[in-house]
CSV table of C-alpha atoms in Angstrom, one decimal:
chain,number,residue,atom,x,y,z
A,1059,MET,CA,0.0,0.1,0.0
A,1060,LYS,CA,1.3,3.4,-1.2
A,1061,ILE,CA,0.2,6.5,0.6
A,1062,TYR,CA,1.3,10.5,-0.7
A,1063,ASN,CA,3.1,11.8,2.0
A,1064,THR,CA,2.7,16.1,2.4
A,1065,LEU,CA,6.1,15.9,4.3
A,1066,THR,CA,8.3,14.3,1.7
A,1067,ARG,CA,5.5,15.2,-1.5
A,1068,LYS,CA,5.7,11.2,-2.9
A,1069,LYS,CA,4.1,8.0,-2.3
A,1070,GLU,CA,5.3,5.9,0.1
A,1071,GLU,CA,5.1,2.2,1.1
A,1072,PHE,CA,3.0,2.5,4.3
A,1073,VAL,CA,4.1,0.0,7.2
A,1074,PRO,CA,2.9,0.9,10.5
A,1075,LEU,CA,4.9,1.2,13.3
A,1076,ASN,CA,3.5,-1.3,15.3
A,1077,ASP,CA,2.5,-4.8,13.6
A,1078,ASN,CA,-1.2,-4.4,12.6
A,1079,ILE,CA,-2.0,-1.5,14.3
A,1080,VAL,CA,-2.4,1.9,12.9
A,1081,ASN,CA,-2.2,5.1,15.2
A,1082,MET,CA,-4.1,7.9,13.2
A,1083,TYR,CA,-5.2,11.7,14.4
A,1084,VAL,CA,-7.6,14.0,12.3
A,1085,CYS,CA,-8.1,17.0,13.1
A,1086,GLY,CA,-12.0,17.4,13.9
A,1087,PRO,CA,-14.4,20.5,13.9
A,1088,THR,CA,-14.5,23.6,15.9
A,1089,VAL,CA,-18.0,23.0,17.0
A,1090,TYR,CA,-19.7,26.8,17.1
A,1091,ASN,CA,-22.2,25.7,14.2
A,1092,PHE,CA,-23.1,22.9,11.7
A,1093,ILE,CA,-20.2,21.5,9.8
A,1094,HIS,CA,-19.9,21.9,6.2
A,1095,ILE,CA,-19.4,20.4,3.2
A,1096,GLY,CA,-15.9,21.4,3.1
A,1097,ASN,CA,-15.5,19.7,6.5
A,1098,ALA,CA,-17.5,16.7,5.1
A,1099,ARG,CA,-15.1,16.0,2.6
A,1100,ALA,CA,-12.1,15.3,5.0
A,1101,PHE,CA,-14.3,13.5,7.2
A,1102,ILE,CA,-15.6,11.1,4.8
A,1103,VAL,CA,-12.2,10.7,2.7
A,1104,PHE,CA,-10.4,10.1,6.4
A,1105,ASP,CA,-13.2,7.5,7.0
A,1106,THR,CA,-12.8,5.7,4.0
A,1107,VAL,CA,-9.4,5.5,4.7
A,1108,ARG,CA,-9.9,4.1,8.0
A,1109,ARG,CA,-12.6,1.7,6.5
A,1110,TYR,CA,-9.7,0.3,4.4
A,1111,PHE,CA,-7.4,-0.5,7.0
A,1112,GLU,CA,-9.9,-2.3,8.9
A,1113,TYR,CA,-11.0,-4.2,5.4
A,1114,LYS,CA,-7.3,-5.0,5.4
A,1115,GLY,CA,-7.3,-6.4,8.9
A,1116,TYR,CA,-5.4,-3.8,10.6
A,1117,LYS,CA,-6.5,-2.6,14.4
A,1118,VAL,CA,-7.4,1.3,13.7
A,1119,ASN,CA,-6.9,3.6,16.6
A,1120,TYR,CA,-8.8,6.8,15.2
A,1121,VAL,CA,-8.5,10.1,17.3
A,1122,GLN,CA,-10.6,12.7,16.0
A,1123,ASN,CA,-11.0,15.9,18.5
A,1124,PHE,CA,-13.5,18.7,19.3
A,1125,THR,CA,-12.2,22.5,19.5
A,1126,ASP,CA,-14.7,23.5,22.1
A,1127,ILE,CA,-13.0,26.6,23.1
A,1128,ASP,CA,-11.4,29.5,21.2
A,1129,ASP,CA,-12.4,32.8,19.6
A,1130,LYS,CA,-15.2,31.6,17.5
A,1131,LEU,CA,-16.8,29.8,20.1
A,1132,ILE,CA,-16.2,32.8,22.6
A,1133,LYS,CA,-18.1,35.3,20.1
A,1134,ARG,CA,-21.1,33.1,19.1
A,1135,SER,CA,-21.5,32.4,22.8
A,1136,HIS,CA,-21.9,36.0,23.1
A,1137,GLU,CA,-24.1,36.4,20.1
A,1138,GLU,CA,-26.4,33.9,21.7
A,1139,ASN,CA,-26.4,34.7,25.0
A,1140,THR,CA,-25.3,31.2,26.2
A,1141,THR,CA,-22.0,29.6,27.7
A,1142,VAL,CA,-19.2,28.1,25.9
A,1143,LYS,CA,-20.1,24.6,27.0
A,1144,GLU,CA,-23.5,24.9,26.1
A,1145,LEU,CA,-22.8,26.0,22.8
A,1146,ALA,CA,-19.9,23.0,22.0
A,1147,ASP,CA,-22.4,20.7,23.4
A,1148,ARG,CA,-25.2,21.7,21.0
A,1149,TYR,CA,-22.8,21.7,18.1
A,1150,ILE,CA,-21.0,18.3,18.8
A,1151,GLU,CA,-24.7,16.7,19.1
A,1152,GLU,CA,-25.2,18.2,15.7
A,1153,TYR,CA,-21.9,17.1,14.2
A,1154,PHE,CA,-22.6,13.6,15.4
A,1155,LYS,CA,-26.1,13.7,13.6
A,1156,ASP,CA,-24.4,14.7,10.2
A,1157,ALA,CA,-21.8,12.1,10.6
A,1158,ASP,CA,-24.3,9.2,11.5
A,1159,SER,CA,-26.2,10.3,8.3
A,1160,LEU,CA,-23.0,10.5,6.4
A,1161,GLY,CA,-21.6,6.6,7.3
A,1162,ILE,CA,-18.6,8.2,9.3
A,1163,LYS,CA,-17.8,6.1,12.0
A,1164,ARG,CA,-17.4,7.0,15.5
A,1165,ALA,CA,-14.0,7.7,16.2
A,1166,THR,CA,-12.0,5.1,18.9
A,1167,VAL,CA,-11.6,8.6,21.0
A,1168,HIS,CA,-13.0,12.1,20.7
A,1169,PRO,CA,-11.0,14.3,23.1
A,1170,ARG,CA,-12.2,17.8,23.7
A,1171,ALA,CA,-9.3,20.9,24.2
A,1172,THR,CA,-11.2,22.0,27.5
A,1173,GLU,CA,-11.2,18.3,29.3
A,1174,ASN,CA,-7.6,17.9,28.5
A,1175,ILE,CA,-6.2,21.3,30.2
A,1176,ASP,CA,-4.2,19.7,32.6
A,1177,ASP,CA,-2.0,17.7,29.9
A,1178,ILE,CA,-2.1,20.7,27.8
A,1179,ILE,CA,-0.5,23.1,30.8
A,1180,ASN,CA,2.1,20.3,31.7
A,1181,PHE,CA,3.4,20.1,27.8
A,1182,VAL,CA,3.4,24.2,27.6
A,1183,LYS,CA,5.7,23.7,30.8
A,1184,LYS,CA,7.8,21.1,29.2
A,1185,LEU,CA,8.4,23.8,26.1
A,1186,ILE,CA,9.4,26.6,28.6
A,1187,ASP,CA,11.7,24.4,30.5
A,1188,LYS,CA,13.5,23.0,27.2
A,1189,GLY,CA,13.8,26.4,26.0
A,1190,PHE,CA,11.4,26.6,22.9
A,1191,ALA,CA,8.7,28.9,24.6
A,1192,TYR,CA,8.8,32.3,26.7
A,1193,VAL,CA,6.4,33.9,28.9
A,1194,LEU,CA,5.1,37.5,28.0
A,1195,ASN,CA,2.4,39.5,30.2
A,1196,GLY,CA,0.7,36.2,30.8
A,1197,ASP,CA,0.9,34.7,27.5
A,1198,VAL,CA,2.9,31.9,26.3
A,1199,TYR,CA,4.6,31.7,23.0
A,1200,TYR,CA,6.9,28.9,20.9
A,1201,ASP,CA,9.8,30.1,19.2
A,1202,THR,CA,9.9,29.1,16.1
A,1203,THR,CA,13.9,30.1,15.7
A,1204,LYS,CA,15.0,27.6,18.0
A,1205,PHE,CA,13.3,24.6,16.0
A,1206,LYS,CA,15.4,24.5,13.2
A,1207,GLU,CA,13.1,22.7,11.0
A,1208,TYR,CA,10.2,24.8,11.3
A,1209,GLY,CA,8.8,24.8,8.0
A,1210,LYS,CA,9.5,21.5,6.5
A,1211,LEU,CA,5.9,20.5,6.0
A,1212,SER,CA,4.6,23.4,4.2
A,1213,HIS,CA,8.2,23.3,2.2
A,1214,LYS,CA,8.8,27.2,3.3
A,1215,ASN,CA,11.7,28.6,5.4
A,1216,ILE,CA,11.9,30.6,8.0
A,1217,ASP,CA,12.4,33.8,5.7
A,1218,GLU,CA,9.2,33.0,3.6
A,1219,LEU,CA,6.9,32.4,6.8
A,1220,LYS,CA,8.5,35.6,8.3
A,1221,ALA,CA,7.3,37.6,5.6
A,1222,GLY,CA,3.8,36.1,5.3
A,1223,ALA,CA,3.4,35.7,8.6
A,1224,ARG,CA,0.1,37.6,10.3
A,1225,ILE,CA,0.9,39.8,13.2
A,1226,GLU,CA,-0.9,38.3,16.3
A,1227,VAL,CA,-2.5,40.9,19.0
A,1228,ASN,CA,0.8,41.1,20.7
A,1229,GLU,CA,3.6,42.6,18.8
A,1230,ASP,CA,5.9,42.4,21.6
A,1231,LYS,CA,6.6,39.0,20.7
A,1232,LYS,CA,10.1,37.7,19.4
A,1233,ASN,CA,9.5,37.1,15.9
A,1234,PRO,CA,6.8,37.4,13.3
A,1235,THR,CA,6.3,33.6,13.4
A,1236,ASP,CA,6.0,32.8,17.0
A,1237,PHE,CA,2.4,31.6,18.0
A,1238,VAL,CA,0.9,31.3,20.9
A,1239,LEU,CA,0.5,28.1,23.3
A,1240,TRP,CA,-1.4,29.9,26.2
A,1241,LYS,CA,-3.6,33.2,25.7
A,1242,ALA,CA,-4.0,35.3,29.2
A,1243,ALA,CA,-7.5,35.4,30.4
A,1244,LYS,CA,-9.4,38.2,29.1
A,1245,GLU,CA,-12.7,39.5,30.9
A,1246,GLY,CA,-15.9,37.4,30.2
A,1247,GLU,CA,-14.0,35.1,28.6
A,1248,PRO,CA,-13.7,31.3,30.2
A,1249,SER,CA,-10.4,30.6,31.8
A,1250,TRP,CA,-8.1,27.9,33.7
A,1251,ASP,CA,-5.7,28.5,36.3
A,1252,SER,CA,-1.9,28.1,35.4
A,1253,PRO,CA,1.6,28.9,36.3
A,1254,TRP,CA,1.2,32.0,34.2
A,1255,GLY,CA,-2.1,33.1,35.5
A,1256,LYS,CA,-5.3,32.6,34.1
A,1257,GLY,CA,-5.7,31.7,30.7
A,1258,ARG,CA,-6.9,29.1,28.1
A,1259,PRO,CA,-5.2,26.9,25.3
A,1260,GLY,CA,-3.8,28.3,22.0
A,1261,TRP,CA,-5.3,26.4,19.1
A,1262,HIS,CA,-2.1,24.4,17.9
A,1263,ILE,CA,-1.2,22.8,21.2
A,1264,GLU,CA,-4.7,21.3,21.9
A,1265,CYS,CA,-3.9,18.8,19.0
A,1266,SER,CA,-0.1,17.8,20.0
A,1267,THR,CA,-1.4,17.4,23.8
A,1268,MET,CA,-4.1,15.3,22.2
A,1269,SER,CA,-3.0,13.5,19.7
A,1270,THR,CA,0.4,11.9,22.0
A,1271,LYS,CA,-2.0,11.6,24.8
A,1272,TYR,CA,-4.1,9.1,23.0
A,1273,LEU,CA,-1.7,7.6,20.2
A,1274,GLY,CA,2.1,8.2,21.6
A,1275,LYS,CA,5.1,10.3,20.6
A,1276,THR,CA,4.9,9.3,17.1
A,1277,LEU,CA,1.7,8.5,14.7
A,1278,ASP,CA,1.3,6.7,12.0
A,1279,ILE,CA,-0.7,9.1,10.0
A,1280,HIS,CA,-1.6,12.6,10.7
A,1281,ALA,CA,-4.4,14.3,8.6
A,1282,GLY,CA,-6.8,17.2,7.8
A,1283,GLY,CA,-7.5,20.0,5.3
A,1284,PRO,CA,-5.3,21.7,2.8
A,1285,ASP,CA,-5.9,24.9,4.9
A,1286,LEU,CA,-4.2,23.3,7.9
A,1287,ILE,CA,-0.8,22.8,6.2
A,1288,PHE,CA,0.3,26.1,7.9
A,1289,PRO,CA,0.1,27.5,10.3
A,1290,HIS,CA,-1.7,24.3,12.0
A,1291,HIS,CA,-0.1,21.5,11.2
A,1292,GLU,CA,3.3,23.0,11.0
A,1293,ASN,CA,3.0,24.2,14.8
A,1294,GLU,CA,2.0,20.7,15.8
A,1295,ILE,CA,5.4,19.6,14.4
A,1296,ALA,CA,7.3,22.3,16.2
A,1297,GLN,CA,5.9,21.9,19.4
A,1298,SER,CA,5.5,17.7,19.2
A,1299,GLU,CA,9.0,17.2,18.0
A,1300,ALA,CA,10.7,19.7,20.7
A,1301,ALA,CA,8.5,18.4,23.4
A,1302,ASN,CA,9.1,14.7,22.7
A,1303,ASP,CA,12.4,14.4,20.7
A,1304,ALA,CA,10.8,12.2,18.4
A,1305,GLU,CA,9.4,12.3,14.8
A,1306,PHE,CA,6.0,13.4,15.4
A,1307,ALA,CA,3.9,11.9,12.4
A,1308,ARG,CA,5.4,9.6,9.6
A,1309,PHE,CA,2.7,10.2,7.1
A,1310,TRP,CA,0.8,13.9,6.2
A,1311,MET,CA,-2.3,13.4,4.5
A,1312,HIS,CA,-4.2,16.4,3.1
A,1313,ILE,CA,-7.4,16.7,0.8
A,1314,GLY,CA,-7.8,18.9,-1.9
A,1315,TYR,CA,-10.0,22.2,-1.6
A,1316,LEU,CA,-13.4,21.9,-2.5
A,1317,ASN,CA,-14.9,24.7,-4.7
A,1318,ILE,CA,-18.7,25.5,-5.0
A,1319,ASN,CA,-19.4,26.2,-8.9
A,1320,ASN,CA,-15.7,26.6,-9.4
A,1321,GLU,CA,-15.1,29.6,-6.6
A,1322,LYS,CA,-13.7,29.0,-3.6
A,1323,MET,CA,-16.3,28.4,-0.7
A,1324,SER,CA,-17.3,31.6,1.2
A,1325,LYS,CA,-20.1,32.9,3.4
A,1326,SER,CA,-19.4,36.6,1.8
A,1327,LYS,CA,-20.2,35.0,-1.8
A,1328,ASN,CA,-23.6,33.2,-0.4
A,1329,ASN,CA,-22.1,30.0,-1.8
A,1330,PHE,CA,-21.7,28.4,1.5
A,1331,PHE,CA,-23.3,25.1,2.4
A,1332,THR,CA,-23.7,23.1,5.5
A,1333,VAL,CA,-24.5,19.3,5.4
A,1334,ARG,CA,-27.7,19.7,6.8
A,1335,ASP,CA,-28.3,21.9,3.8
A,1336,ILE,CA,-27.7,19.4,1.4
A,1337,THR,CA,-28.8,16.6,3.2
A,1338,SER,CA,-32.1,18.2,3.3
A,1339,GLN,CA,-32.7,17.9,-0.5
A,1340,TYR,CA,-30.6,14.8,-1.2
A,1341,ASP,CA,-29.6,11.3,0.3
A,1342,PRO,CA,-26.6,11.5,2.6
A,1343,GLU,CA,-25.5,8.6,0.7
A,1344,VAL,CA,-25.4,10.7,-2.3
A,1345,LEU,CA,-23.2,13.6,-0.8
A,1346,ARG,CA,-21.1,11.0,0.7
A,1347,PHE,CA,-20.9,9.2,-2.9
A,1348,PHE,CA,-20.1,12.3,-4.5
A,1349,MET,CA,-17.3,13.4,-2.4
A,1350,LEU,CA,-15.3,10.0,-3.1
A,1351,THR,CA,-16.0,10.4,-6.9
A,1352,SER,CA,-12.7,12.2,-7.4
A,1353,HIS,CA,-9.1,11.4,-5.7
A,1354,TYR,CA,-9.0,12.9,-2.4
A,1355,ARG,CA,-5.8,14.8,-2.9
A,1356,ASN,CA,-7.5,16.5,-6.0
A,1357,PRO,CA,-9.6,19.8,-5.8
A,1358,ILE,CA,-13.5,18.9,-6.2
A,1359,ASN,CA,-16.0,21.3,-7.6
A,1360,PHE,CA,-19.4,21.2,-5.8
A,1361,SER,CA,-22.5,22.0,-7.8
A,1362,HIS,CA,-26.0,20.9,-7.9
A,1363,ASP,CA,-25.7,19.3,-11.5
A,1364,LEU,CA,-22.8,17.5,-10.5
A,1365,LEU,CA,-24.3,15.9,-7.3
A,1366,GLU,CA,-27.5,15.3,-9.6
A,1367,GLN,CA,-25.1,13.5,-11.8
A,1368,SER,CA,-23.9,11.6,-8.7
A,1369,LYS,CA,-27.3,10.8,-7.6
A,1370,SER,CA,-27.9,9.0,-10.9
A,1371,GLY,CA,-24.8,7.0,-10.6
A,1372,PHE,CA,-25.5,5.8,-7.0
A,1373,LEU,CA,-29.0,4.7,-8.1
A,1374,ARG,CA,-27.3,2.8,-10.7
A,1375,LEU,CA,-25.5,0.7,-7.7
A,1376,SER,CA,-28.4,0.9,-5.5
A,1377,ASN,CA,-30.8,-0.5,-8.1
A,1378,THR,CA,-28.1,-3.2,-8.8
A,1379,VAL,CA,-27.9,-4.2,-5.2
A,1380,ASP,CA,-32.0,-4.1,-5.1
A,1381,ASN,CA,-32.2,-6.6,-8.3
A,1382,LEU,CA,-29.8,-9.0,-6.8
A,1383,ARG,CA,-31.6,-9.1,-3.9
A,1384,HIS,CA,-34.8,-9.8,-5.3
A,1385,LEU,CA,-33.5,-12.2,-7.5
A,1386,LEU,CA,-32.1,-14.6,-4.7
A,1387,ASP,CA,-35.6,-14.5,-3.1
A,1388,ASP,CA,-36.4,-17.0,-6.2
A,1389,ALA,CA,-33.1,-18.0,-7.2
A,1390,LEU,CA,-32.6,-21.9,-7.7
A,1391,ASP,CA,-30.5,-23.7,-5.4
A,1392,ARG,CA,-28.3,-25.8,-7.3
A,1393,GLU,CA,-24.6,-26.8,-8.4
A,1394,LEU,CA,-23.1,-24.2,-10.1
A,1395,SER,CA,-21.9,-25.2,-13.8
A,1396,ASP,CA,-18.5,-25.6,-15.3
A,1397,GLU,CA,-19.2,-21.6,-17.0
A,1398,GLU,CA,-20.4,-20.4,-14.0
A,1399,LYS,CA,-17.7,-21.6,-11.9
A,1400,ALA,CA,-15.4,-20.0,-14.3
A,1401,TYR,CA,-17.6,-16.6,-14.3
A,1402,LYS,CA,-17.8,-16.6,-10.1
A,1403,GLU,CA,-14.1,-16.2,-10.3
A,1404,LYS,CA,-14.6,-13.3,-12.7
A,1405,TYR,CA,-15.7,-11.0,-9.8
A,1406,ASP,CA,-12.4,-11.8,-7.4
A,1407,GLU,CA,-10.7,-10.2,-10.0
A,1408,TYR,CA,-13.0,-7.3,-9.7
A,1409,LYS,CA,-12.3,-7.6,-5.9
A,1410,ARG,CA,-8.3,-7.8,-7.1
A,1411,ARG,CA,-8.8,-4.4,-9.3
A,1412,PHE,CA,-10.7,-2.5,-6.5
A,1413,GLU,CA,-7.7,-3.0,-3.9
A,1414,GLU,CA,-5.2,-2.5,-6.2
A,1415,ALA,CA,-7.3,1.2,-6.4
A,1416,MET,CA,-7.2,1.4,-3.0
A,1417,ASP,CA,-4.0,0.4,-2.4
A,1418,ASP,CA,-2.6,3.3,-4.8
A,1419,ASP,CA,-3.2,6.2,-2.4
A,1420,PHE,CA,-6.5,5.3,-1.8
A,1421,ASN,CA,-7.8,6.0,-5.4
A,1422,THR,CA,-11.8,5.6,-4.6
A,1423,ALA,CA,-12.3,6.8,-8.1
A,1424,ASP,CA,-10.8,4.2,-9.9
A,1425,ALA,CA,-12.4,1.7,-7.1
A,1426,ILE,CA,-15.8,3.2,-8.1
A,1427,SER,CA,-15.2,2.7,-11.6
A,1428,VAL,CA,-14.6,-1.3,-10.9
A,1429,LEU,CA,-17.7,-1.0,-9.3
A,1430,PHE,CA,-19.6,0.3,-12.2
A,1431,GLU,CA,-17.9,-2.4,-14.2
A,1432,MET,CA,-19.4,-5.1,-11.8
A,1433,VAL,CA,-22.7,-3.4,-12.2
A,1434,ARG,CA,-22.7,-3.5,-16.2
A,1435,ASP,CA,-21.4,-7.4,-15.9
A,1436,ILE,CA,-24.4,-8.4,-13.4
A,1437,ASN,CA,-26.9,-6.2,-15.4
A,1438,THR,CA,-26.0,-8.4,-18.9
A,1439,ASN,CA,-25.3,-11.7,-17.2
A,1440,ILE,CA,-27.2,-12.5,-13.9
A,1441,ASP,CA,-31.1,-13.2,-14.1
A,1442,GLY,CA,-33.7,-15.5,-12.8
A,1443,ASN,CA,-32.0,-18.6,-14.2
A,1444,SER,CA,-28.8,-17.7,-12.1
A,1445,PRO,CA,-28.1,-19.9,-9.2
A,1446,LYS,CA,-28.6,-18.9,-5.6
A,1447,GLU,CA,-25.0,-19.7,-5.1
A,1448,LEU,CA,-23.6,-17.5,-7.7
A,1449,ILE,CA,-25.9,-14.6,-6.8
A,1450,GLU,CA,-24.6,-14.6,-3.0
A,1451,TYR,CA,-21.2,-14.5,-4.0
A,1452,ILE,CA,-21.5,-11.8,-6.4
A,1453,LEU,CA,-23.8,-9.7,-3.7
A,1454,ASP,CA,-21.7,-10.3,-0.9
A,1455,ILE,CA,-18.2,-9.1,-2.8
A,1456,PHE,CA,-20.4,-6.0,-4.1
A,1457,LEU,CA,-21.6,-4.9,-0.7
A,1458,LYS,CA,-18.4,-5.7,1.2
A,1459,LEU,CA,-16.5,-3.6,-1.5
A,1460,SER,CA,-19.2,-0.6,-1.1
A,1461,SER,CA,-18.7,-1.1,2.7
A,1462,VAL,CA,-15.2,0.3,2.3
A,1463,LEU,CA,-16.6,3.3,0.5
A,1464,GLY,CA,-19.1,3.4,3.5
A,1465,ILE,CA,-21.7,2.9,1.2
A,1466,SER,CA,-24.5,0.6,2.4
A,1467,TYR,CA,-27.5,1.6,0.3
A,1468,LYS,CA,-29.8,2.7,3.1
A,1469,LYS,CA,-33.4,2.7,2.2
A,1470,ARG,CA,-34.4,6.4,3.0
A,1471,GLU,CA,-38.1,6.7,2.6
A,1472,LEU,CA,-39.1,10.0,0.7
A,1473,LEU,CA,-40.9,12.7,2.9
A,1474,ASP,CA,-44.4,13.9,1.8
A,1475,ASP,CA,-42.9,17.6,1.0
A,1476,GLU,CA,-40.3,16.1,-1.1
A,1477,ILE,CA,-42.6,14.2,-3.3
A,1478,LYS,CA,-45.0,17.2,-3.6
A,1479,LYS,CA,-41.7,18.9,-4.9
A,1480,LEU,CA,-40.8,16.1,-7.5
A,1481,ILE,CA,-44.7,16.5,-8.6
A,1482,GLU,CA,-44.8,19.9,-9.1
A,1483,LYS,CA,-41.0,19.6,-11.0
A,1484,ARG,CA,-42.9,16.7,-13.2
A,1485,GLU,CA,-46.2,19.2,-13.9
A,1486,GLU,CA,-43.7,22.0,-14.9
A,1487,ALA,CA,-41.8,19.8,-17.1
A,1488,ARG,CA,-44.9,18.3,-18.7
A,1489,LYS,CA,-46.4,22.3,-19.1
A,1490,ALA,CA,-43.0,23.2,-20.7
A,1491,LYS,CA,-43.7,19.6,-23.1
A,1492,ASN,CA,-40.7,17.9,-21.7
A,1493,TRP,CA,-42.2,14.5,-21.7
A,1494,ALA,CA,-38.4,13.1,-21.3
A,1495,GLU,CA,-38.0,14.9,-17.9
A,1496,ALA,CA,-41.7,14.7,-16.7
A,1497,ASP,CA,-41.1,10.2,-17.4
A,1498,LYS,CA,-37.8,10.8,-15.5
A,1499,ILE,CA,-39.3,12.0,-12.5
A,1500,ARG,CA,-42.3,9.4,-12.6
A,1501,ASP,CA,-39.8,6.8,-12.9
A,1502,GLU,CA,-37.6,7.9,-10.1
A,1503,LEU,CA,-40.8,8.2,-8.1
A,1504,LYS,CA,-41.8,4.6,-8.8
A,1505,LYS,CA,-38.3,3.4,-7.7
A,1506,GLN,CA,-38.5,5.0,-4.5
A,1507,GLY,CA,-42.0,3.1,-4.2
A,1508,ILE,CA,-44.4,6.2,-5.4
A,1509,ALA,CA,-47.0,5.5,-7.7
A,1510,LEU,CA,-48.5,8.8,-9.6
A,1511,GLU,CA,-52.1,8.6,-11.1
A,1512,ASP,CA,-53.0,11.5,-13.6
A,1513,THR,CA,-56.3,12.6,-12.9
A,1514,PRO,CA,-58.9,15.4,-14.3
A,1515,SER,CA,-58.5,17.0,-10.7
A,1516,GLY,CA,-54.5,16.5,-10.6
A,1517,VAL,CA,-52.0,14.6,-9.7
A,1518,ARG,CA,-52.9,11.6,-6.9
A,1519,TRP,CA,-49.9,9.4,-5.3
A,1520,LYS,CA,-50.1,6.8,-3.0
A,1521,ARG,CA,-46.9,4.6,-1.6
A,1522,ILE,CA,-46.7,1.0,-2.9
């Protein structure tokens, strides 16, 4: 198995540090709002990576944190006249609703920053004691000039980073690239006692502390979005390797950017979508399927047209599963012919090619192509005369490979409002004499158990 390593900028053979165990840390959400579809892409991709490791027989220790204290949470809690904890609790619950709907498995551990304050303080103390950090008016800063490899993940030297560094509020820090480990308390903000006075942790130190606490000094894989490479992941490396005198993560994985209609997703451009926005219109499995149709390192463009294409593709897979299940109910329980035995082996080859795609840096796009090849083969060669053993074998392989992608073909019953919207859309197509579109909507509803009847008083519908 080969994985592209952001640190070395090349694919490398993956061998875990500890035999059959993979220790993996994925940066989780800052819980002050619903997660957006850019977050979702990262969580879906790395859930798929985890699933494939498990499919291959590895035990995966998968840690995904919640940032439940930072400036965004404090600002939002003031706007809503609630506490930071109440806000975080609410949006952690909402995160799990979205994650569950998208088939994202729960992490082995979901640590929260506020539940690890003592560990964070001890980590900061260690950096001060070793000369990598300094106290300034109750704040604690990391001195980036003391870490000679600073910039090795983003592949920038310290002078480039200094030139592009954002100066933080405290301009008295020693260097422009120095970053805060501990923030002195401000009035009206949550704070904890520390050797440097009341305050709260900086963002970067949270992940260094929690990842090494639960996975050890050296991780197999650290993963996240592309916007985290610098400064967040760069700073994590500086903190962790300075404190622990050990390589922090052997492999760094980052997804490509997600654009909306070929533009960067932005609230100011009003092209910002939460997962909840999209799953109110589409089956969550369709959104997950869409996110996996491109290689995870490539940028992906999101539009409703592209999502509609994914919906059609997903329905092809789903209908094949439904057909196989239907055929299985009445299948002949007989011995396989020599020809059928040879044909059965063809699906072992499909399985091998699927695994070959996933072994090549988790190429889900090529893996999905293999599933569609299987669909064409099944639809051409499997019918009511096929023996039960053959159908069972093919269905089992198809479901196992789909499960690697987190797709289970769950049946989701259409809501009444959704049915009415589709009927209205069909009526508009009929008025425009777009008979192909009208028939397409009727057929789509029929597949989902909804029968339409055109009457003089309008369209009636019923569940079948």
